[in-house]
Short mmCIF file of C-alpha atoms (C1' of nucleotides) in Angstrom, two decimals:
data_model
loop_
_atom_site.label_atom_id
_atom_site.label_comp_id
_atom_site.label_asym_id
_atom_site.label_seq_id
_atom_site.Cartn_x
_atom_site.Cartn_y
_atom_site.Cartn_z
CA MET A 5 0.03 0.42 0.24
CA ASP A 6 3.34 2.05 0.41
CA MET A 7 3.64 1.79 -2.79
CA VAL A 8 2.34 5.14 -5.00
CA ASN A 9 3.15 2.69 -8.68
CA GLN A 10 1.33 0.39 -6.48
CA ARG A 11 -0.23 -2.17 -9.73
CA LYS A 12 -4.04 -0.52 -10.46
CA LYS A 13 -6.42 -2.96 -10.45
CA ASN A 14 -6.10 -3.12 -14.83
CA MET A 15 -4.32 -0.98 -17.08
CA GLY A 16 -7.72 0.89 -18.37
CA ARG A 17 -8.13 1.79 -21.52
CA GLN A 18 -4.75 1.79 -23.67
CA LYS A 19 -4.59 4.09 -26.90
CA ILE A 20 -4.62 1.43 -29.97
CA GLU A 21 -3.51 2.42 -33.43
CA ILE A 22 -5.95 1.75 -36.18
CA LYS A 23 -4.54 -1.01 -38.45
CA LYS A 24 -5.87 -4.63 -38.71
CA VAL A 25 -5.95 -6.53 -34.90
CA GLU A 26 -3.74 -9.73 -36.41
CA LYS A 27 -4.96 -11.58 -32.86
CA ASP A 28 -7.93 -13.43 -33.51
CA SER A 29 -8.87 -13.59 -29.84
CA ASN A 30 -8.78 -9.75 -29.65
CA LYS A 31 -10.32 -8.86 -32.84
CA LEU A 32 -13.41 -10.84 -31.64
CA VAL A 33 -13.64 -9.32 -28.93
CA THR A 34 -13.28 -6.07 -30.85
CA PHE A 35 -15.78 -6.50 -33.15
CA SER A 36 -18.68 -7.73 -30.34
CA LYS A 37 -17.55 -4.74 -28.56
CA ARG A 38 -17.16 -2.12 -31.61
CA ARG A 39 -19.72 -3.69 -33.33
CA GLN A 40 -22.56 -3.08 -30.38
CA GLY A 41 -21.13 0.60 -30.11
CA LEU A 42 -21.89 0.91 -33.46
CA PHE A 43 -25.31 0.48 -33.65
CA ARG A 44 -26.22 2.19 -30.40
CA LYS A 45 -24.74 5.48 -31.92
CA ALA A 46 -27.09 4.68 -34.95
CA SER A 47 -29.71 4.04 -32.98
CA GLU A 48 -29.25 6.91 -30.89
CA LEU A 49 -29.01 9.33 -34.12
CA CYS A 50 -32.16 8.06 -35.58
CA VAL A 51 -34.15 8.91 -32.59
CA LEU A 52 -32.16 12.14 -31.70
CA CYS A 53 -32.84 13.19 -35.61
CA ASP A 54 -35.31 10.89 -36.26
CA VAL A 55 -34.18 9.87 -39.73
CA HIS A 56 -33.61 6.56 -41.37
CA ALA A 57 -30.77 4.18 -41.40
CA ALA A 58 -29.29 0.81 -41.84
CA ILE A 59 -26.20 -0.95 -41.45
CA ILE A 60 -24.71 -4.38 -42.63
CA VAL A 61 -22.22 -6.03 -40.97
CA PHE A 62 -20.28 -9.34 -41.77
CA SER A 63 -18.02 -10.16 -38.52
CA PRO A 64 -14.79 -12.19 -39.00
CA GLY A 65 -16.84 -15.13 -39.41
CA ASP A 66 -18.77 -13.71 -42.25
CA LYS A 67 -22.00 -14.03 -40.26
CA LEU A 68 -23.86 -10.99 -40.91
CA TYR A 69 -25.51 -8.57 -38.32
CA CYS A 70 -27.68 -5.52 -38.93
CA PHE A 71 -29.14 -3.17 -38.09
CA GLY A 72 -32.21 -1.15 -39.70
CA GLN A 73 -34.48 2.26 -38.16
CA PRO A 74 -37.51 1.77 -39.22
CA ASP A 75 -36.77 -1.62 -41.17
CA THR A 76 -33.61 -2.57 -42.82
CA ASN A 77 -35.49 -3.61 -46.37
CA VAL A 78 -36.93 -0.70 -45.84
CA VAL A 79 -34.29 1.24 -46.24
CA LEU A 80 -32.17 -0.65 -48.26
CA ASN A 81 -35.29 -0.10 -50.92
CA SER A 82 -35.55 3.89 -50.43
CA TYR A 83 -31.46 3.44 -51.28
CA ILE A 84 -32.02 1.16 -54.30
CA LYS A 85 -35.24 3.63 -55.43
CA GLY A 86 -33.08 6.42 -55.16
CA THR A 87 -36.24 7.56 -53.02
CA THR A 88 -37.39 8.53 -49.66
CA GLU A 89 -41.20 7.99 -49.44
CA PHE A 90 -40.85 5.30 -46.54
CA GLU A 91 -44.39 6.13 -45.61
CA ASP A 92 -45.83 5.52 -48.93
CA SER A 93 -48.22 2.95 -47.82
CA LYS A 94 -48.71 1.12 -51.32
CA SER A 95 -44.82 0.37 -51.89
CA ALA A 96 -44.47 -0.87 -48.58
CA GLU A 97 -47.34 -3.39 -49.06
CA ASN A 98 -45.62 -4.64 -52.16
CA SER A 99 -42.04 -4.68 -50.32
CA PRO A 100 -41.25 -8.60 -49.94
CA THR A 101 -40.92 -8.79 -46.54
CA CYS A 102 -44.55 -7.70 -46.41
CA LYS A 103 -45.11 -9.97 -49.18
CA ASP A 104 -43.71 -12.79 -47.97
CA TYR A 105 -45.16 -12.36 -44.39
CA ASN A 106 -48.65 -11.91 -45.84
CA ARG A 107 -48.34 -15.01 -47.85
CA GLN A 108 -47.41 -17.06 -44.81
CA TYR A 109 -50.13 -15.41 -42.76
CA GLU A 110 -52.55 -16.47 -45.41
CA GLU A 111 -51.00 -20.37 -45.19
CA ALA A 112 -51.25 -19.98 -41.30
CA GLN A 113 -54.90 -18.68 -41.45
CA LYS A 114 -55.89 -21.99 -43.86
CA MET A 115 -53.94 -24.25 -40.86
CA LEU A 116 -56.16 -22.68 -38.45
CA GLU A 117 -59.65 -23.23 -40.16
CA THR A 118 -59.07 -26.90 -39.85
CA GLU A 119 -57.70 -26.60 -36.27
CA LYS A 120 -60.50 -27.53 -33.67
CA LYS A 121 -58.06 -26.77 -30.41
CA LYS A 122 -58.46 -22.77 -30.83
CA LEU A 123 -60.10 -22.80 -26.95
CA GLU A 124 -57.35 -24.93 -25.23
CA ASP A 125 -54.89 -22.73 -27.15
CA VAL A 126 -56.29 -19.42 -25.30
CA GLN A 127 -56.25 -21.49 -22.09
CA ASN A 128 -52.95 -22.62 -22.45
CA LEU A 129 -51.93 -19.49 -22.92
CA ALA A 130 -53.46 -17.71 -20.34
CA LYS A 131 -51.79 -19.95 -17.98
CA ILE A 132 -48.42 -18.95 -19.67
CA PHE A 133 -48.78 -15.42 -20.02
CA ASN A 134 -50.10 -14.99 -16.14
CA LYS A 135 -46.97 -16.98 -15.11
CA GLY A 136 -45.44 -14.03 -14.17
CA ASP A 137 -42.59 -12.47 -16.49
CA TRP A 138 -43.35 -13.93 -19.32
CA TRP A 139 -42.46 -11.51 -22.09
CA ASN A 140 -38.32 -12.34 -21.18
CA ASP A 141 -38.49 -15.76 -19.65
CA SER A 142 -41.29 -17.79 -21.04
CA ILE A 143 -40.59 -18.09 -24.71
CA ASP A 144 -36.86 -19.35 -23.49
CA ASP A 145 -38.80 -21.89 -21.47
CA MET A 146 -41.39 -23.52 -23.63
CA SER A 147 -41.40 -26.81 -24.76
CA SER A 148 -41.99 -28.17 -28.00
CA ASP A 149 -45.49 -28.24 -27.35
CA GLN A 150 -46.01 -25.46 -24.91
CA LEU A 151 -44.69 -23.18 -27.95
CA GLU A 152 -46.07 -24.51 -30.63
CA GLN A 153 -49.55 -23.76 -29.24
CA PHE A 154 -48.41 -20.56 -28.30
CA MET A 155 -47.80 -19.78 -31.90
CA VAL A 156 -51.09 -21.05 -32.98
CA SER A 157 -52.58 -19.06 -30.06
CA ILE A 158 -50.23 -15.93 -31.54
CA TYR A 159 -51.75 -16.41 -34.75
CA GLU A 160 -55.30 -16.44 -33.58
CA LEU A 161 -54.68 -12.67 -31.54
CA ARG A 162 -52.79 -11.53 -34.86
CA ARG A 163 -56.18 -12.28 -37.60
CA LYS A 164 -57.76 -10.05 -34.65
CA LEU A 165 -55.18 -7.59 -34.62
CA VAL A 166 -55.55 -7.25 -38.30
CA GLU A 167 -59.49 -6.99 -38.20
CA ARG A 168 -59.06 -4.15 -35.72
CA ALA A 169 -56.32 -2.16 -37.73
CA ASP A 170 -58.56 -2.42 -40.77
CA GLU A 171 -61.39 -0.80 -38.74
CA LEU A 172 -58.69 1.75 -37.72
CA VAL A 173 -57.59 2.24 -41.11
CA MET A 174 -54.61 2.89 -39.69
CA LYS A 175 -52.54 4.67 -42.28
CA GLN A 176 -48.57 2.32 -41.04
CA SER A 177 -48.45 -0.76 -41.47
CA VAL A 178 -47.58 -1.63 -38.25
CA MET A 179 -48.20 -5.58 -38.60
CA PRO A 180 -47.34 -7.47 -41.96
CA MET B 3 -5.03 40.15 -26.32
CA ASP B 4 -8.38 40.93 -23.89
CA MET B 5 -9.50 37.56 -25.67
CA VAL B 6 -8.23 35.50 -22.72
CA ASN B 7 -10.35 37.40 -20.09
CA GLN B 8 -13.07 37.13 -22.62
CA ARG B 9 -13.02 33.16 -22.84
CA LYS B 10 -15.56 32.42 -20.55
CA LYS B 11 -15.47 28.61 -19.79
CA ASN B 12 -18.02 26.64 -22.38
CA MET B 13 -20.55 24.54 -20.24
CA GLY B 14 -18.51 21.68 -22.15
CA ARG B 15 -20.46 18.63 -23.10
CA GLN B 16 -24.20 18.17 -21.64
CA LYS B 17 -25.73 14.67 -20.49
CA ILE B 18 -28.76 14.49 -22.80
CA GLU B 19 -31.72 12.83 -23.21
CA ILE B 20 -32.22 10.08 -26.19
CA LYS B 21 -34.93 11.12 -27.58
CA LYS B 22 -36.30 13.05 -30.59
CA VAL B 23 -34.45 16.77 -31.15
CA GLU B 24 -37.52 19.66 -31.27
CA LYS B 25 -34.98 22.06 -32.53
CA ASP B 26 -34.28 21.78 -35.99
CA SER B 27 -31.19 24.15 -35.82
CA ASN B 28 -29.75 21.48 -33.28
CA LYS B 29 -31.32 18.37 -34.70
CA LEU B 30 -28.99 19.46 -38.12
CA VAL B 31 -26.36 20.33 -35.71
CA THR B 32 -26.57 17.03 -33.77
CA PHE B 33 -27.00 14.74 -37.11
CA SER B 34 -23.95 15.93 -39.39
CA LYS B 35 -21.73 15.33 -35.97
CA ARG B 36 -23.12 11.78 -35.29
CA ARG B 37 -23.30 11.33 -38.54
CA GLN B 38 -19.63 11.82 -39.15
CA GLY B 39 -18.64 9.59 -35.71
CA LEU B 40 -20.41 7.09 -36.72
CA PHE B 41 -18.88 6.68 -39.92
CA ARG B 42 -15.48 6.62 -38.58
CA LYS B 43 -16.39 4.18 -36.08
CA ALA B 44 -17.79 2.01 -39.10
CA SER B 45 -14.37 2.74 -40.86
CA GLU B 46 -12.53 1.61 -37.62
CA LEU B 47 -14.21 -1.64 -36.98
CA CYS B 48 -13.71 -2.19 -40.64
CA VAL B 49 -10.32 -1.93 -40.53
CA LEU B 50 -9.44 -3.16 -36.78
CA CYS B 51 -11.57 -6.24 -37.86
CA ASP B 52 -10.89 -6.73 -41.48
CA VAL B 53 -14.65 -7.14 -42.44
CA HIS B 54 -17.04 -5.72 -44.78
CA ALA B 55 -19.86 -3.05 -43.56
CA ALA B 56 -22.43 -0.74 -44.86
CA ILE B 57 -24.51 2.17 -44.03
CA ILE B 58 -27.67 4.18 -44.88
CA VAL B 59 -28.65 7.40 -43.83
CA PHE B 60 -31.29 9.73 -44.54
CA SER B 61 -30.42 13.59 -43.31
CA PRO B 62 -33.51 15.23 -42.13
CA GLY B 63 -33.78 16.98 -45.25
CA ASP B 64 -34.46 13.29 -46.54
CA LYS B 65 -30.21 13.90 -48.16
CA LEU B 66 -28.89 10.93 -48.73
CA TYR B 67 -25.16 9.04 -46.65
CA CYS B 68 -23.95 6.39 -47.16
CA PHE B 69 -20.52 4.35 -46.07
CA GLY B 70 -19.38 1.56 -47.32
CA GLN B 71 -16.36 -0.98 -47.34
CA PRO B 72 -15.21 -2.05 -49.74
CA ASP B 73 -18.10 -0.34 -51.70
CA THR B 74 -21.83 0.25 -50.37
CA ASN B 75 -23.16 -1.95 -53.08
CA VAL B 76 -20.86 -4.93 -52.72
CA VAL B 77 -22.01 -5.11 -49.43
CA LEU B 78 -25.43 -4.89 -50.43
CA ASN B 79 -25.44 -7.62 -52.56
CA SER B 80 -23.90 -10.14 -49.93
CA TYR B 81 -26.73 -8.90 -47.71
CA ILE B 82 -29.13 -9.13 -50.35
CA LYS B 83 -28.05 -12.67 -51.53
CA GLY B 84 -27.96 -13.49 -47.85
CA THR B 85 -24.01 -14.83 -47.98
CA THR B 86 -20.82 -13.80 -48.02
CA GLU B 87 -18.78 -14.13 -51.55
CA PHE B 88 -16.53 -16.29 -49.53
CA GLU B 89 -19.51 -19.04 -48.38
CA ASP B 90 -20.67 -22.06 -50.52
CA SER B 91 -24.35 -22.40 -51.35
CA LYS B 92 -24.86 -24.76 -49.08
CA SER B 93 -26.15 -21.95 -46.70
CA ALA B 94 -28.92 -21.91 -49.35
CA GLU B 95 -31.16 -24.14 -47.75
CA ASN B 96 -32.37 -22.05 -45.50
CA SER B 97 -35.25 -20.35 -47.10
CA PRO B 98 -34.50 -16.57 -47.68
CA THR B 99 -37.71 -15.67 -45.75
CA CYS B 100 -36.23 -17.41 -42.39
CA LYS B 101 -33.30 -15.51 -42.77
CA ASP B 102 -34.99 -12.43 -43.24
CA TYR B 103 -36.80 -13.14 -39.89
CA ASN B 104 -34.07 -14.45 -38.32
CA ARG B 105 -31.94 -10.87 -38.90
CA GLN B 106 -34.66 -8.93 -38.05
CA TYR B 107 -34.92 -11.18 -34.60
CA GLU B 108 -31.29 -9.86 -34.39
CA GLU B 109 -31.45 -6.47 -34.64
CA ALA B 110 -34.56 -6.50 -32.50
CA GLN B 111 -32.75 -8.04 -30.19
CA LYS B 112 -29.96 -5.53 -30.09
CA MET B 113 -32.40 -2.66 -30.24
CA LEU B 114 -33.86 -3.95 -27.01
CA GLU B 115 -30.58 -3.58 -25.26
CA THR B 116 -30.30 -0.24 -25.88
CA GLU B 117 -33.70 1.35 -26.31
CA LYS B 118 -35.95 1.93 -22.91
CA LYS B 119 -38.70 2.75 -25.64
CA LYS B 120 -39.05 -0.66 -26.17
CA LEU B 121 -38.97 -1.60 -22.70
CA GLU B 122 -41.83 1.11 -22.15
CA ASP B 123 -44.52 -1.29 -24.67
CA VAL B 124 -43.44 -4.43 -22.68
CA GLN B 125 -44.27 -2.96 -19.53
CA ASN B 126 -47.45 -1.73 -21.46
CA LEU B 127 -48.39 -4.67 -22.66
CA ALA B 128 -47.75 -6.45 -19.44
CA LYS B 129 -50.25 -3.98 -17.98
CA ILE B 130 -52.80 -4.82 -20.90
CA PHE B 131 -52.59 -8.67 -20.60
CA ASN B 132 -52.89 -8.31 -16.67
CA LYS B 133 -55.90 -6.33 -16.46
CA GLY B 134 -58.01 -9.94 -16.53
CA ASP B 135 -60.08 -11.19 -19.09
CA TRP B 136 -57.59 -9.73 -22.16
CA TRP B 137 -57.86 -12.31 -24.47
CA ASN B 138 -61.68 -11.79 -25.21
CA ASP B 139 -62.10 -8.79 -24.28
CA SER B 140 -59.47 -6.48 -24.68
CA ILE B 141 -58.23 -5.88 -28.27
CA ASP B 142 -61.91 -4.68 -28.79
CA ASP B 143 -61.45 -2.23 -25.73
CA MET B 144 -58.15 -0.97 -27.15
CA SER B 145 -58.03 2.02 -28.15
CA SER B 146 -55.85 2.96 -31.42
CA ASP B 147 -52.69 4.27 -29.48
CA GLN B 148 -52.65 1.30 -27.70
CA LEU B 149 -54.05 -1.56 -30.43
CA GLU B 150 -50.13 -0.01 -32.02
CA GLN B 151 -47.86 -0.18 -29.67
CA PHE B 152 -49.71 -3.91 -28.82
CA MET B 153 -49.09 -4.95 -32.56
CA VAL B 154 -45.46 -3.39 -32.22
CA SER B 155 -44.85 -5.55 -29.34
CA ILE B 156 -46.51 -8.66 -30.77
CA TYR B 157 -44.46 -8.27 -34.03
CA GLU B 158 -40.90 -8.26 -31.63
CA LEU B 159 -42.51 -11.49 -30.16
CA ARG B 160 -43.31 -13.01 -33.42
CA ARG B 161 -39.32 -12.58 -34.14
CA LYS B 162 -38.75 -14.63 -31.07
CA LEU B 163 -40.88 -17.15 -31.93
CA VAL B 164 -39.91 -17.74 -35.20
CA GLU B 165 -36.42 -17.81 -33.92
CA ARG B 166 -37.17 -20.51 -31.26
CA ALA B 167 -39.54 -22.43 -34.10
CA ASP B 168 -36.22 -22.58 -35.82
CA GLU B 169 -34.13 -23.87 -33.32
CA LEU B 170 -36.74 -26.48 -32.45
CA VAL B 171 -36.76 -27.66 -36.42
CA MET B 172 -39.95 -27.90 -36.03
CA LYS B 173 -41.56 -29.94 -38.68
CA GLN B 174 -45.08 -28.46 -39.57
CA SER B 175 -44.89 -25.19 -40.63
CA VAL B 176 -47.27 -23.56 -37.96
CA MET B 177 -45.63 -20.38 -38.06
CA PRO B 178 -43.24 -18.68 -40.60
"C1'" DG C 29 -18.86 -16.15 -26.45
"C1'" DG C 30 -21.28 -13.10 -22.74
"C1'" DG C 31 -20.41 -9.89 -18.66
"C1'" DC C 32 -17.98 -7.16 -15.50
"C1'" DC C 33 -14.02 -3.83 -14.12
"C1'" DT C 34 -11.62 0.23 -14.40
"C1'" DA C 35 -8.77 3.76 -16.28
"C1'" DT C 36 -8.42 6.51 -19.53
"C1'" DG C 37 -9.22 7.99 -24.89
"C1'" DT C 38 -12.75 9.57 -27.65
"C1'" DA C 39 -16.55 12.12 -29.25
"C1'" DT C 40 -19.28 15.14 -28.33
"C1'" DA C 41 -23.28 19.70 -26.59
"C1'" DA C 42 -23.24 24.26 -25.73
"C1'" DT C 43 -21.14 27.63 -28.20
"C1'" DA C 44 -18.70 30.89 -31.09
"C1'" DT C 45 -17.21 32.06 -35.63
"C1'" DT D 6 -24.10 23.93 -42.69
"C1'" DA D 7 -19.14 22.78 -41.22
"C1'" DT D 8 -15.82 24.59 -38.14
"C1'" DA D 9 -12.96 25.40 -33.40
"C1'" DT D 10 -12.91 25.06 -28.83
"C1'" DT D 11 -13.23 23.78 -24.40
"C1'" DA D 12 -15.29 20.79 -21.06
"C1'" DT D 13 -17.63 16.41 -19.41
"C1'" DA D 14 -19.65 12.06 -20.62
"C1'" DC D 15 -19.42 7.93 -23.11
"C1'" DA D 16 -16.40 4.65 -25.17
"C1'" DT D 17 -13.46 0.94 -24.80
"C1'" DA D 18 -8.88 -1.76 -24.24
"C1'" DG D 19 -7.31 -5.01 -21.16
"C1'" DG D 20 -8.19 -7.41 -17.47
"C1'" DC D 21 -10.79 -11.49 -14.77
"C1'" DC D 22 -14.66 -14.82 -15.03
#
DNA sequence: GGGCCTATGTATAATAT
DNA sequence: TATATTATACATAGGCC
């Protein structure tokens, strides 16, 4: 304790040169931390300035990471088209992503028509919801069967929501 | 000269809340600075980790700014193909749709880490769920705003569900 | 990899030019 | 709108689990 130069707990942040990190393990750590930071900055920019943005990054392991406000594909479409008409409901409807969603939604609906377990599903769902911090924890804890039933239930709810949305003539396609 | 005495100390950097800057002039300055910072961070990430990345941002005045390493379009093409040029086509067995969903899920996860807004959504959702016989009654009683928020929340949940479904390798496509 | 920690490097809010 | 300044808030390198 007497030494002024007593070794501190760690070295603190060091200045680094901006050049390729050669050591793979360090590179991974740096990528992970800085990618997070980059996305956070982008998020802040979008909120503060009320603008749209998208980021696409491939990790050293070639895994794809992306950020998008309001959505990566929407921003990319705007970029490709060279237009900024984000909220054009017609083009939003026609975006591939929404199409996919709608198609899959219709398929799911078909299946639902032949399902007779709806009531059971609802009951199971209610149980799950009532068990506490379901939003953060339940999904991960669910068994395969539970999950399946839960998904069916969500789809039913979704249909109801879409109906309501139609009634309200909501302008933006918040949901597919 | 008297500049020395005149040099009133600045307030220095102030803490700000991450929410929309209302004053247009400030918003512009903030955008300009933060956009530069964002691009610099991206550049550093690319050099340090030897990776490819692209950023697309629209300014408050709808002007397009983009960053790309090695080139915006190259990275976008990689994204659209859903594969890097260094990968073989084996990964193509996964449907593009699922990939899209997974990407969006990852996005959502990252955003959740940094955005308090989403937490608010969840809290609101929890309130709605906890108010009783929500399944049968709540939807019809919800205000337009409530409904919208609810739909956004469900949409996020849906992403999470898709991710889980993928993990479980479910045979039937109950959900997309 | 995912978190946590601390010391320190860096980004940036407010301001003025 | 970009740039310069300054004081501070925030991000992060290097460690350690």
